[in-house]
Amino acid sequence: MNPHKFFRFIILSYRRPADNGGFALPMAIMVGLVLTIIAVVIMQRSMFQQNNSTSKAATDQAQNAAEAGITKLINLMNTPANRFIAALPDCQNWNSGSSTCSDTDSTPSWHNLPNLGSWTITTPGAACQPRVTTTTDITATASNRAWKTLPQGEFRLVSYQYTPDTANGGAIGLGPGTGTLVMEGAINRNAANEARSRLEVKIPITRLPNNASVSSLWVTETATGNEIVAGNQDVYSDIIVNDCNASVDPADFPNSEVAIGTYEAMYSNVPQPDLPPYPACPASNTFATLSGSMTLPRSGDTSTNMTLNDGTTLPAYVYCINKIALGGNDTVNVKTVNPTTGQRFLVMMHVKGDMNVSGNTHLNHSCSGTCTNYKPTDLNIFGYGEAAHSSSPPRILASGGNNIEAFILAPDYVYGVNGGGNDGGVTGSLIIKKVINSSSSNQMRHFWINLGGTGKHH
């Protein structure tokens, strides 16, 4: 073989590998660019998350400030002397331009609390007017809705509006209704990193008590002339009245120690307690008419165990009575302590109709012998006022010479003393519709006593 052709064949058969040197540089640049973009994206995402976290933290702080403002204002509203403002708006005529309240002196609002005496509230009756308050915190808050500082931040009242439930007797100044409180919180207010949060709270407003406590005489209506008691009847106790038209001025109480400041009469919008369900009594404890002379409980009467609110468990003699009609010289003696052993028990009379213990009759609840455990209110009398057994309205007539020691709950009944004597009345508690002057009767005495609570069956 020709050597030149052989070497030429070898040379021609050999091919140089492809040269990648020109592609590697763009590839490296591209990879670097991608990594740079990824790094920038990661950094931006991290910064965004950090900013978002900072913003959320600031918003949370602003919300905490608003919540703290709500708590502070609700606590202020819930102070006993201030509770009536829950049924009032903070301002009825807000001037957004000047950021001031332009309510006139006669407009009921928080702004006008110092002028409370000149208000005209839609609720009738002087007794329902709220008492004068000097709570400057409230008036200042309502006057300009200014920012206030707390450790959590700043807050301001945006508005408080009250919507009365007119279908159920609500009105401006009186529940029930709904209060709408709007509060704004802020952190770093007016700065570049400012955060604000606004919260709205709906507050149900019921008929709140006006500082009234348990009293021995509680009526829902007044007697003639808006007097709480009528006629020549003395009252020696605190009095609660649910009638807005009632006169609670001590000077208007005839012959009463209320007039010299020993006791107090006040309006309350708290409803009277409900009657317990009418029980099912055994035949031995059932009376169509309670009349004649006797001592209760009698031999053969049935008792059941009852637990009081304080946890004490006592035997209880429960009686079902259509009506009480004592006549002549009838006397019913009620015993709630065993005179020999001193054991205490309850007597509970559930009466469907009228209760007549007038004239020379007596319903005596007393104790003789071992009386350490005696309590006047261990005699409970409940009046249900069923039409078939009652006058209209149902009534309780007591003797002028008979003092009844009992807890009496008869929300639909009128009460009067009928007959001569100076010792008639109730020692204990009397919760009724109203007191009437049934005759030229003499005195009606009510003394507050710790009731100890009614019970529940085991």
Coordinates of C-alpha atoms in Angstrom, one line a residue:
M1 CA 0.0 0.0 0.0
N2 CA 1.2 3.4 -0.8
P3 CA 2.4 5.0 2.4
H4 CA 1.2 8.4 1.4
K5 CA -2.3 7.2 0.9
F6 CA -2.2 5.3 4.1
F7 CA -1.3 8.2 6.2
R8 CA -3.7 10.4 4.3
F9 CA -6.4 7.9 5.1
I10 CA -5.6 8.1 8.8
I11 CA -5.5 11.9 8.7
L12 CA -8.8 12.1 6.8
S13 CA -10.4 9.5 9.1
Y14 CA -9.5 11.4 12.2
R15 CA -12.1 14.1 13.2
R16 CA -11.5 16.6 15.9
P17 CA -14.1 16.6 18.6
A18 CA -16.6 19.5 18.6
D19 CA -15.3 22.7 20.4
N20 CA -17.7 23.7 23.3
G21 CA -15.6 26.5 24.5
G22 CA -17.9 29.2 23.0
F23 CA -21.1 27.8 24.7
A24 CA -19.8 27.4 28.3
L25 CA -19.5 31.2 28.9
P26 CA -23.2 32.1 28.0
M27 CA -24.3 29.1 30.1
A28 CA -22.4 30.3 33.1
I29 CA -23.8 33.8 32.7
M30 CA -27.3 32.5 32.4
V31 CA -27.0 30.3 35.5
G32 CA -25.6 33.2 37.5
L33 CA -28.5 35.4 36.3
V34 CA -31.1 32.8 37.4
L35 CA -29.5 32.5 40.8
T36 CA -29.4 36.2 41.1
I37 CA -33.1 36.5 40.3
I38 CA -33.9 33.7 42.7
A39 CA -31.9 35.5 45.4
V40 CA -33.7 38.8 44.7
V41 CA -37.1 37.1 44.8
I42 CA -36.2 35.4 48.1
M43 CA -35.0 38.7 49.5
Q44 CA -38.2 40.5 48.4
R45 CA -40.4 37.8 49.7
S46 CA -38.5 37.9 53.1
M47 CA -38.9 41.7 53.2
F48 CA -42.6 41.5 52.3
Q49 CA -43.1 38.9 55.0
Q50 CA -41.2 41.0 57.4
N51 CA -43.2 44.1 56.5
N52 CA -46.5 42.1 56.6
S53 CA -45.5 40.7 60.0
T54 CA -44.7 44.2 61.3
S55 CA -47.9 45.6 59.8
K56 CA -50.0 42.8 61.3
A57 CA -48.3 43.3 64.7
A58 CA -49.1 47.0 64.6
T59 CA -52.7 46.3 63.5
D60 CA -53.0 43.8 66.4
Q61 CA -51.7 46.5 68.8
A62 CA -54.2 49.0 67.4
Q63 CA -57.0 46.4 67.9
N64 CA -55.8 45.8 71.4
A65 CA -56.0 49.5 72.1
A66 CA -59.5 49.6 70.7
E67 CA -60.5 46.6 72.8
A68 CA -58.9 48.2 75.9
G69 CA -61.0 51.4 75.2
I70 CA -64.1 49.3 74.9
T71 CA -63.4 47.6 78.2
K72 CA -62.7 50.9 79.9
L73 CA -65.9 52.5 78.7
I74 CA -68.1 49.5 79.4
N75 CA -66.6 49.4 83.0
L76 CA -67.4 53.1 83.3
M77 CA -71.0 52.5 82.1
N78 CA -71.5 49.6 84.4
T79 CA -70.7 51.6 87.5
P80 CA -74.0 51.5 89.5
A81 CA -74.4 55.3 89.4
N82 CA -73.8 55.4 85.6
R83 CA -75.8 52.4 84.4
F84 CA -78.6 54.6 83.1
I85 CA -76.4 56.0 80.4
A86 CA -76.4 52.7 78.6
A87 CA -79.9 53.7 77.4
L88 CA -78.7 57.1 76.0
P89 CA -76.6 58.0 73.0
D90 CA -73.3 59.7 73.5
C91 CA -74.4 62.6 71.2
Q92 CA -77.5 63.2 69.1
N93 CA -76.1 66.1 67.1
W94 CA -72.4 65.6 66.2
N95 CA -70.7 68.3 64.2
S96 CA -68.0 66.5 62.1
G97 CA -66.5 69.8 60.9
S98 CA -65.7 71.1 64.4
S99 CA -65.5 67.6 66.0
T100 CA -67.8 68.7 68.8
C101 CA -71.3 67.7 70.1
S102 CA -73.9 70.4 69.6
D103 CA -76.7 68.9 71.6
T104 CA -78.8 71.5 73.4
D105 CA -79.3 71.5 77.1
S106 CA -82.6 69.6 76.9
T107 CA -81.3 66.8 74.7
P108 CA -80.7 63.5 76.6
S109 CA -77.2 62.4 75.8
W110 CA -73.9 61.7 77.5
H111 CA -72.7 65.1 76.4
N112 CA -75.5 66.8 78.4
L113 CA -75.2 64.9 81.7
P114 CA -74.4 68.1 83.6
N115 CA -77.8 69.4 82.4
L116 CA -79.7 66.3 83.3
G117 CA -82.3 68.2 85.3
S118 CA -83.5 70.0 82.2
W119 CA -84.0 66.9 80.1
T120 CA -87.3 65.8 78.6
I121 CA -87.1 62.0 78.5
T122 CA -89.8 60.2 76.6
T123 CA -90.3 57.9 79.6
P124 CA -93.0 59.5 81.7
G125 CA -92.8 60.0 85.5
A126 CA -90.2 61.7 87.7
A127 CA -89.3 58.4 89.3
C128 CA -87.8 57.1 86.1
Q129 CA -85.5 60.1 85.6
P130 CA -81.9 59.1 86.2
R131 CA -80.1 60.6 89.1
V132 CA -77.7 63.5 88.6
T133 CA -74.2 62.4 88.0
T134 CA -70.9 64.2 88.1
T135 CA -69.0 61.7 86.0
T136 CA -66.7 64.0 84.0
D137 CA -65.0 61.1 82.2
I138 CA -68.3 60.3 80.4
T139 CA -69.1 63.9 79.5
A140 CA -65.6 64.6 78.3
T141 CA -65.5 61.5 76.2
A142 CA -68.8 62.4 74.5
S143 CA -68.1 66.1 74.1
N144 CA -65.2 65.8 71.6
R145 CA -64.5 62.1 71.1
A146 CA -60.8 62.9 71.7
W147 CA -58.0 60.4 71.7
K148 CA -57.1 58.9 75.0
T149 CA -53.9 57.1 76.0
L150 CA -53.5 53.7 77.5
P151 CA -50.5 51.4 77.9
Q152 CA -51.8 49.5 74.9
G153 CA -51.9 52.6 72.7
E154 CA -54.5 55.2 71.9
F155 CA -58.3 54.9 71.6
R156 CA -61.2 57.2 70.9
L157 CA -64.9 56.8 71.0
V158 CA -66.3 57.0 67.4
S159 CA -69.9 56.8 68.6
Y160 CA -72.4 55.1 70.9
Q161 CA -76.0 54.9 69.7
Y162 CA -78.9 53.5 71.6
T163 CA -81.9 51.8 69.7
P164 CA -84.8 51.3 72.2
D165 CA -87.0 48.3 71.8
T166 CA -90.2 50.3 71.7
A167 CA -92.3 47.1 71.2
N168 CA -91.4 46.1 74.7
G169 CA -91.5 49.5 76.4
G170 CA -88.0 50.7 75.6
A171 CA -87.4 54.4 75.1
I172 CA -84.5 56.9 75.2
G173 CA -83.4 56.7 78.8
L174 CA -85.0 53.3 79.5
G175 CA -84.4 49.7 78.4
P176 CA -84.9 47.3 76.8
G177 CA -82.9 48.1 73.7
T178 CA -79.6 47.7 72.0
G179 CA -76.5 49.9 72.3
T180 CA -74.0 50.1 69.5
L181 CA -70.5 51.1 70.6
V182 CA -67.9 51.9 67.9
M183 CA -64.3 52.4 69.2
E184 CA -61.1 53.1 67.3
G185 CA -57.6 52.2 68.4
A186 CA -54.3 53.5 67.0
I187 CA -50.6 52.9 67.3
N188 CA -48.0 55.5 66.2
R189 CA -50.9 57.8 65.2
N190 CA -50.0 60.4 62.5
A191 CA -46.6 58.7 61.8
A192 CA -45.5 56.9 58.7
N193 CA -45.9 53.5 60.4
E194 CA -49.3 54.4 61.8
A195 CA -51.8 51.5 62.3
R196 CA -55.5 51.9 63.2
S197 CA -58.3 49.4 64.0
R198 CA -62.0 50.1 64.4
L199 CA -64.3 47.8 66.4
E200 CA -68.1 47.7 66.7
V201 CA -69.8 46.1 69.7
K202 CA -73.6 45.4 70.1
I203 CA -74.7 45.6 73.7
P204 CA -78.1 44.3 74.8
I205 CA -79.6 46.7 77.3
T206 CA -82.2 45.3 79.7
R207 CA -84.3 47.1 82.3
L208 CA -81.4 47.7 84.7
P209 CA -81.8 48.1 88.4
N210 CA -81.4 51.6 89.8
N211 CA -79.4 50.7 92.9
A212 CA -82.5 49.0 94.3
S213 CA -81.9 46.3 96.9
V214 CA -84.3 43.7 98.4
S215 CA -87.0 45.5 100.2
S216 CA -89.9 44.5 102.4
L217 CA -92.5 46.4 100.3
W218 CA -92.4 46.1 96.5
V219 CA -95.2 47.4 94.3
T220 CA -95.6 47.8 90.6
E221 CA -98.3 50.5 90.7
T222 CA -99.0 53.5 92.8
A223 CA -102.2 54.3 94.7
T224 CA -104.3 57.4 94.2
G225 CA -102.4 60.6 93.4
N226 CA -99.2 58.7 92.6
E227 CA -98.6 57.9 96.3
I228 CA -97.0 54.6 96.9
V229 CA -99.4 53.9 99.9
A230 CA -102.9 55.3 100.3
G231 CA -104.8 56.5 103.3
N232 CA -103.8 56.4 106.9
Q233 CA -101.3 53.6 106.6
D234 CA -97.8 53.8 107.9
V235 CA -94.8 52.3 106.2
Y236 CA -91.7 51.4 108.3
S237 CA -89.5 49.9 105.6
D238 CA -87.6 50.5 102.4
I239 CA -89.8 50.5 99.4
I240 CA -89.3 49.5 95.7
V241 CA -91.8 50.8 93.1
N242 CA -91.9 49.9 89.4
D243 CA -94.2 52.8 88.5
C244 CA -92.5 55.7 86.7
N245 CA -95.2 58.0 88.0
A246 CA -94.6 57.2 91.6
S247 CA -93.6 60.0 93.9
V248 CA -90.4 58.9 95.6
D249 CA -90.1 62.2 97.5
P250 CA -90.0 61.3 101.2
A251 CA -92.3 64.3 102.0
D252 CA -95.1 62.6 100.0
F253 CA -95.3 59.6 102.3
P254 CA -98.2 60.0 104.7
N255 CA -97.4 59.3 108.4
S256 CA -94.3 57.4 107.4
E257 CA -90.9 57.1 108.9
V258 CA -89.7 57.3 105.3
A259 CA -90.3 61.1 105.7
I260 CA -87.6 61.5 108.3
G261 CA -85.0 59.5 106.4
T262 CA -85.0 56.3 108.3
Y263 CA -86.0 54.3 105.2
E264 CA -85.8 55.0 101.5
A265 CA -88.3 54.7 98.6
M266 CA -86.8 54.2 95.1
Y267 CA -87.8 53.4 91.5
S268 CA -86.5 50.2 90.0
N269 CA -87.1 48.7 86.5
V270 CA -86.3 45.2 87.8
P271 CA -89.4 43.0 87.4
Q272 CA -90.8 41.3 90.4
P273 CA -90.0 37.6 91.0
D274 CA -92.0 35.0 89.1
L275 CA -94.4 32.8 91.0
P276 CA -93.4 29.2 91.4
P277 CA -95.4 26.6 89.5
Y278 CA -98.7 25.8 91.2
P279 CA -98.0 22.5 93.0
A280 CA -99.9 19.2 93.1
C281 CA -100.9 18.7 96.8
P282 CA -102.2 15.5 98.5
A283 CA -105.8 15.6 99.7
S284 CA -104.7 16.2 103.3
N285 CA -103.0 19.5 102.3
T286 CA -105.8 20.8 100.0
F287 CA -108.5 23.4 100.9
A288 CA -111.3 24.6 98.7
T289 CA -111.7 27.4 101.2
L290 CA -109.4 28.0 104.2
S291 CA -111.8 29.1 107.0
G292 CA -112.5 28.4 110.6
S293 CA -110.0 28.1 113.4
M294 CA -107.1 25.6 113.3
T295 CA -103.4 25.2 113.8
L296 CA -101.2 24.4 110.8
P297 CA -99.6 22.0 110.2
R298 CA -102.2 19.5 111.5
S299 CA -101.7 15.9 112.5
G300 CA -101.8 13.9 109.3
D301 CA -100.7 16.7 107.0
T302 CA -98.0 15.7 104.5
S303 CA -94.5 17.2 104.4
T304 CA -91.7 17.1 101.8
N305 CA -88.1 18.0 102.0
M306 CA -87.0 21.3 100.5
T307 CA -83.6 22.9 100.0
L308 CA -83.2 26.6 100.5
N309 CA -80.8 28.8 98.6
D310 CA -78.3 28.7 101.4
G311 CA -78.2 24.9 101.2
T312 CA -80.3 24.2 104.3
T313 CA -82.7 21.3 103.9
L314 CA -86.0 21.6 105.8
P315 CA -89.3 19.7 106.0
A316 CA -92.0 21.8 104.2
Y317 CA -95.7 21.6 104.5
V318 CA -97.1 22.7 101.1
Y319 CA -100.8 23.6 100.9
C320 CA -103.1 24.1 97.9
I321 CA -105.8 26.6 98.7
N322 CA -108.5 28.0 96.4
K323 CA -109.1 31.0 98.6
I324 CA -108.7 32.2 102.2
A325 CA -111.9 33.5 103.7
L326 CA -111.7 33.9 107.5
G327 CA -114.8 35.2 109.2
G328 CA -116.1 36.1 112.6
N329 CA -113.4 35.3 115.1
D330 CA -111.6 32.7 113.0
T331 CA -108.0 32.2 113.9
V332 CA -105.5 30.2 112.0
N333 CA -102.3 29.6 113.9
V334 CA -99.2 28.7 111.8
K335 CA -96.2 27.1 113.5
T336 CA -92.8 26.7 111.8
V337 CA -90.8 25.6 114.8
N338 CA -91.5 22.6 117.0
P339 CA -91.9 24.2 120.5
T340 CA -90.4 21.2 122.2
T341 CA -87.5 20.2 120.0
G342 CA -86.9 23.5 118.3
Q343 CA -86.9 21.9 114.9
R344 CA -87.5 24.4 112.1
F345 CA -89.8 23.7 109.1
L346 CA -91.6 25.6 106.4
V347 CA -95.3 26.2 105.7
M348 CA -96.1 27.2 102.1
M349 CA -99.6 28.3 101.1
H350 CA -100.3 28.4 97.3
V351 CA -103.6 30.4 97.0
K352 CA -105.5 30.7 93.7
G353 CA -107.9 33.5 94.8
D354 CA -108.6 36.2 97.3
M355 CA -107.1 36.2 100.8
N356 CA -109.5 37.8 103.4
V357 CA -108.1 38.0 106.9
S358 CA -109.9 41.2 107.9
G359 CA -112.3 42.1 110.7
N360 CA -111.6 40.3 113.9
T361 CA -109.9 37.3 112.3
H362 CA -106.3 36.4 112.7
L363 CA -103.7 34.6 110.6
N364 CA -101.0 34.2 113.3
H365 CA -97.5 33.0 112.6
S366 CA -95.5 33.0 115.8
C367 CA -93.4 30.9 118.1
S368 CA -93.6 30.0 121.8
G369 CA -91.2 27.7 123.7
T370 CA -87.8 27.0 122.0
C371 CA -87.7 29.7 119.3
T372 CA -84.0 30.1 118.5
N373 CA -84.7 28.9 114.9
Y374 CA -87.8 30.9 114.3
K375 CA -88.0 33.1 111.2
P376 CA -91.1 35.1 110.3
T377 CA -90.5 34.4 106.6
D378 CA -90.7 30.6 107.0
L379 CA -94.4 31.1 106.3
N380 CA -94.6 31.6 102.5
I381 CA -97.8 32.8 100.9
F382 CA -98.1 32.8 97.1
G383 CA -101.1 34.4 95.3
Y384 CA -101.9 33.3 91.8
G385 CA -105.0 35.5 91.2
E386 CA -107.1 33.0 89.2
A387 CA -110.3 34.6 88.0
A388 CA -112.6 31.8 89.2
H389 CA -111.6 32.4 92.8
S390 CA -110.7 36.1 92.9
S391 CA -112.1 39.6 92.8
S392 CA -111.0 41.9 90.1
P393 CA -108.3 42.7 90.8
P394 CA -107.5 39.9 93.3
R395 CA -107.0 41.2 96.8
I396 CA -105.4 40.6 100.2
L397 CA -107.4 42.2 103.0
A398 CA -105.8 42.2 106.5
S399 CA -107.1 43.0 109.9
G400 CA -106.1 46.2 111.6
G401 CA -105.4 44.2 114.7
N402 CA -103.5 41.3 113.1
N403 CA -99.9 41.4 112.2
I404 CA -99.0 38.7 109.6
E405 CA -95.4 37.4 109.8
A406 CA -94.7 36.0 106.4
F407 CA -93.1 36.3 103.0
I408 CA -96.0 37.2 100.6
L409 CA -95.5 37.1 96.8
A410 CA -98.7 38.0 95.0
P411 CA -97.7 40.2 91.9
D412 CA -101.3 40.7 90.7
Y413 CA -102.9 41.5 94.0
V414 CA -103.9 44.7 95.8
Y415 CA -103.3 44.9 99.5
G416 CA -105.3 46.8 102.1
V417 CA -106.0 46.8 105.9
N418 CA -109.7 46.5 106.7
G419 CA -110.8 46.9 110.3
G420 CA -109.9 48.8 113.5
G421 CA -106.7 48.5 115.4
N422 CA -103.2 49.8 115.3
D423 CA -101.2 46.6 115.0
G424 CA -102.2 45.3 111.6
G425 CA -99.8 44.8 108.8
V426 CA -97.0 42.5 107.6
T427 CA -93.7 41.7 109.2
G428 CA -91.5 40.2 106.6
S429 CA -91.9 41.0 102.9
L430 CA -94.9 42.0 100.8
I431 CA -94.5 41.9 97.0
I432 CA -97.8 43.0 95.3
K433 CA -99.4 45.1 92.6
K434 CA -100.3 48.1 94.9
V435 CA -101.5 49.2 98.3
I436 CA -105.1 50.4 98.5
N437 CA -107.0 52.2 101.2
S438 CA -109.8 49.7 101.8
S439 CA -111.2 51.6 104.8
S440 CA -110.3 54.1 107.4
S441 CA -107.7 51.6 108.6
N442 CA -104.8 52.4 110.7
Q443 CA -101.3 51.1 110.3
M444 CA -99.4 48.9 107.9
R445 CA -96.0 47.9 109.1
H446 CA -93.3 46.2 107.0
F447 CA -90.0 45.3 108.3
W448 CA -87.2 44.0 106.2
I449 CA -86.0 40.6 107.3
N450 CA -83.4 38.3 105.7
L451 CA -85.7 36.0 103.8
G452 CA -83.2 33.1 103.5
G453 CA -84.7 32.2 100.1
T454 CA -87.5 30.0 98.9
G455 CA -86.6 26.4 98.1
K456 CA -86.7 23.6 95.6
H457 CA -87.9 20.1 96.0
H458 CA -85.5 17.2 96.4

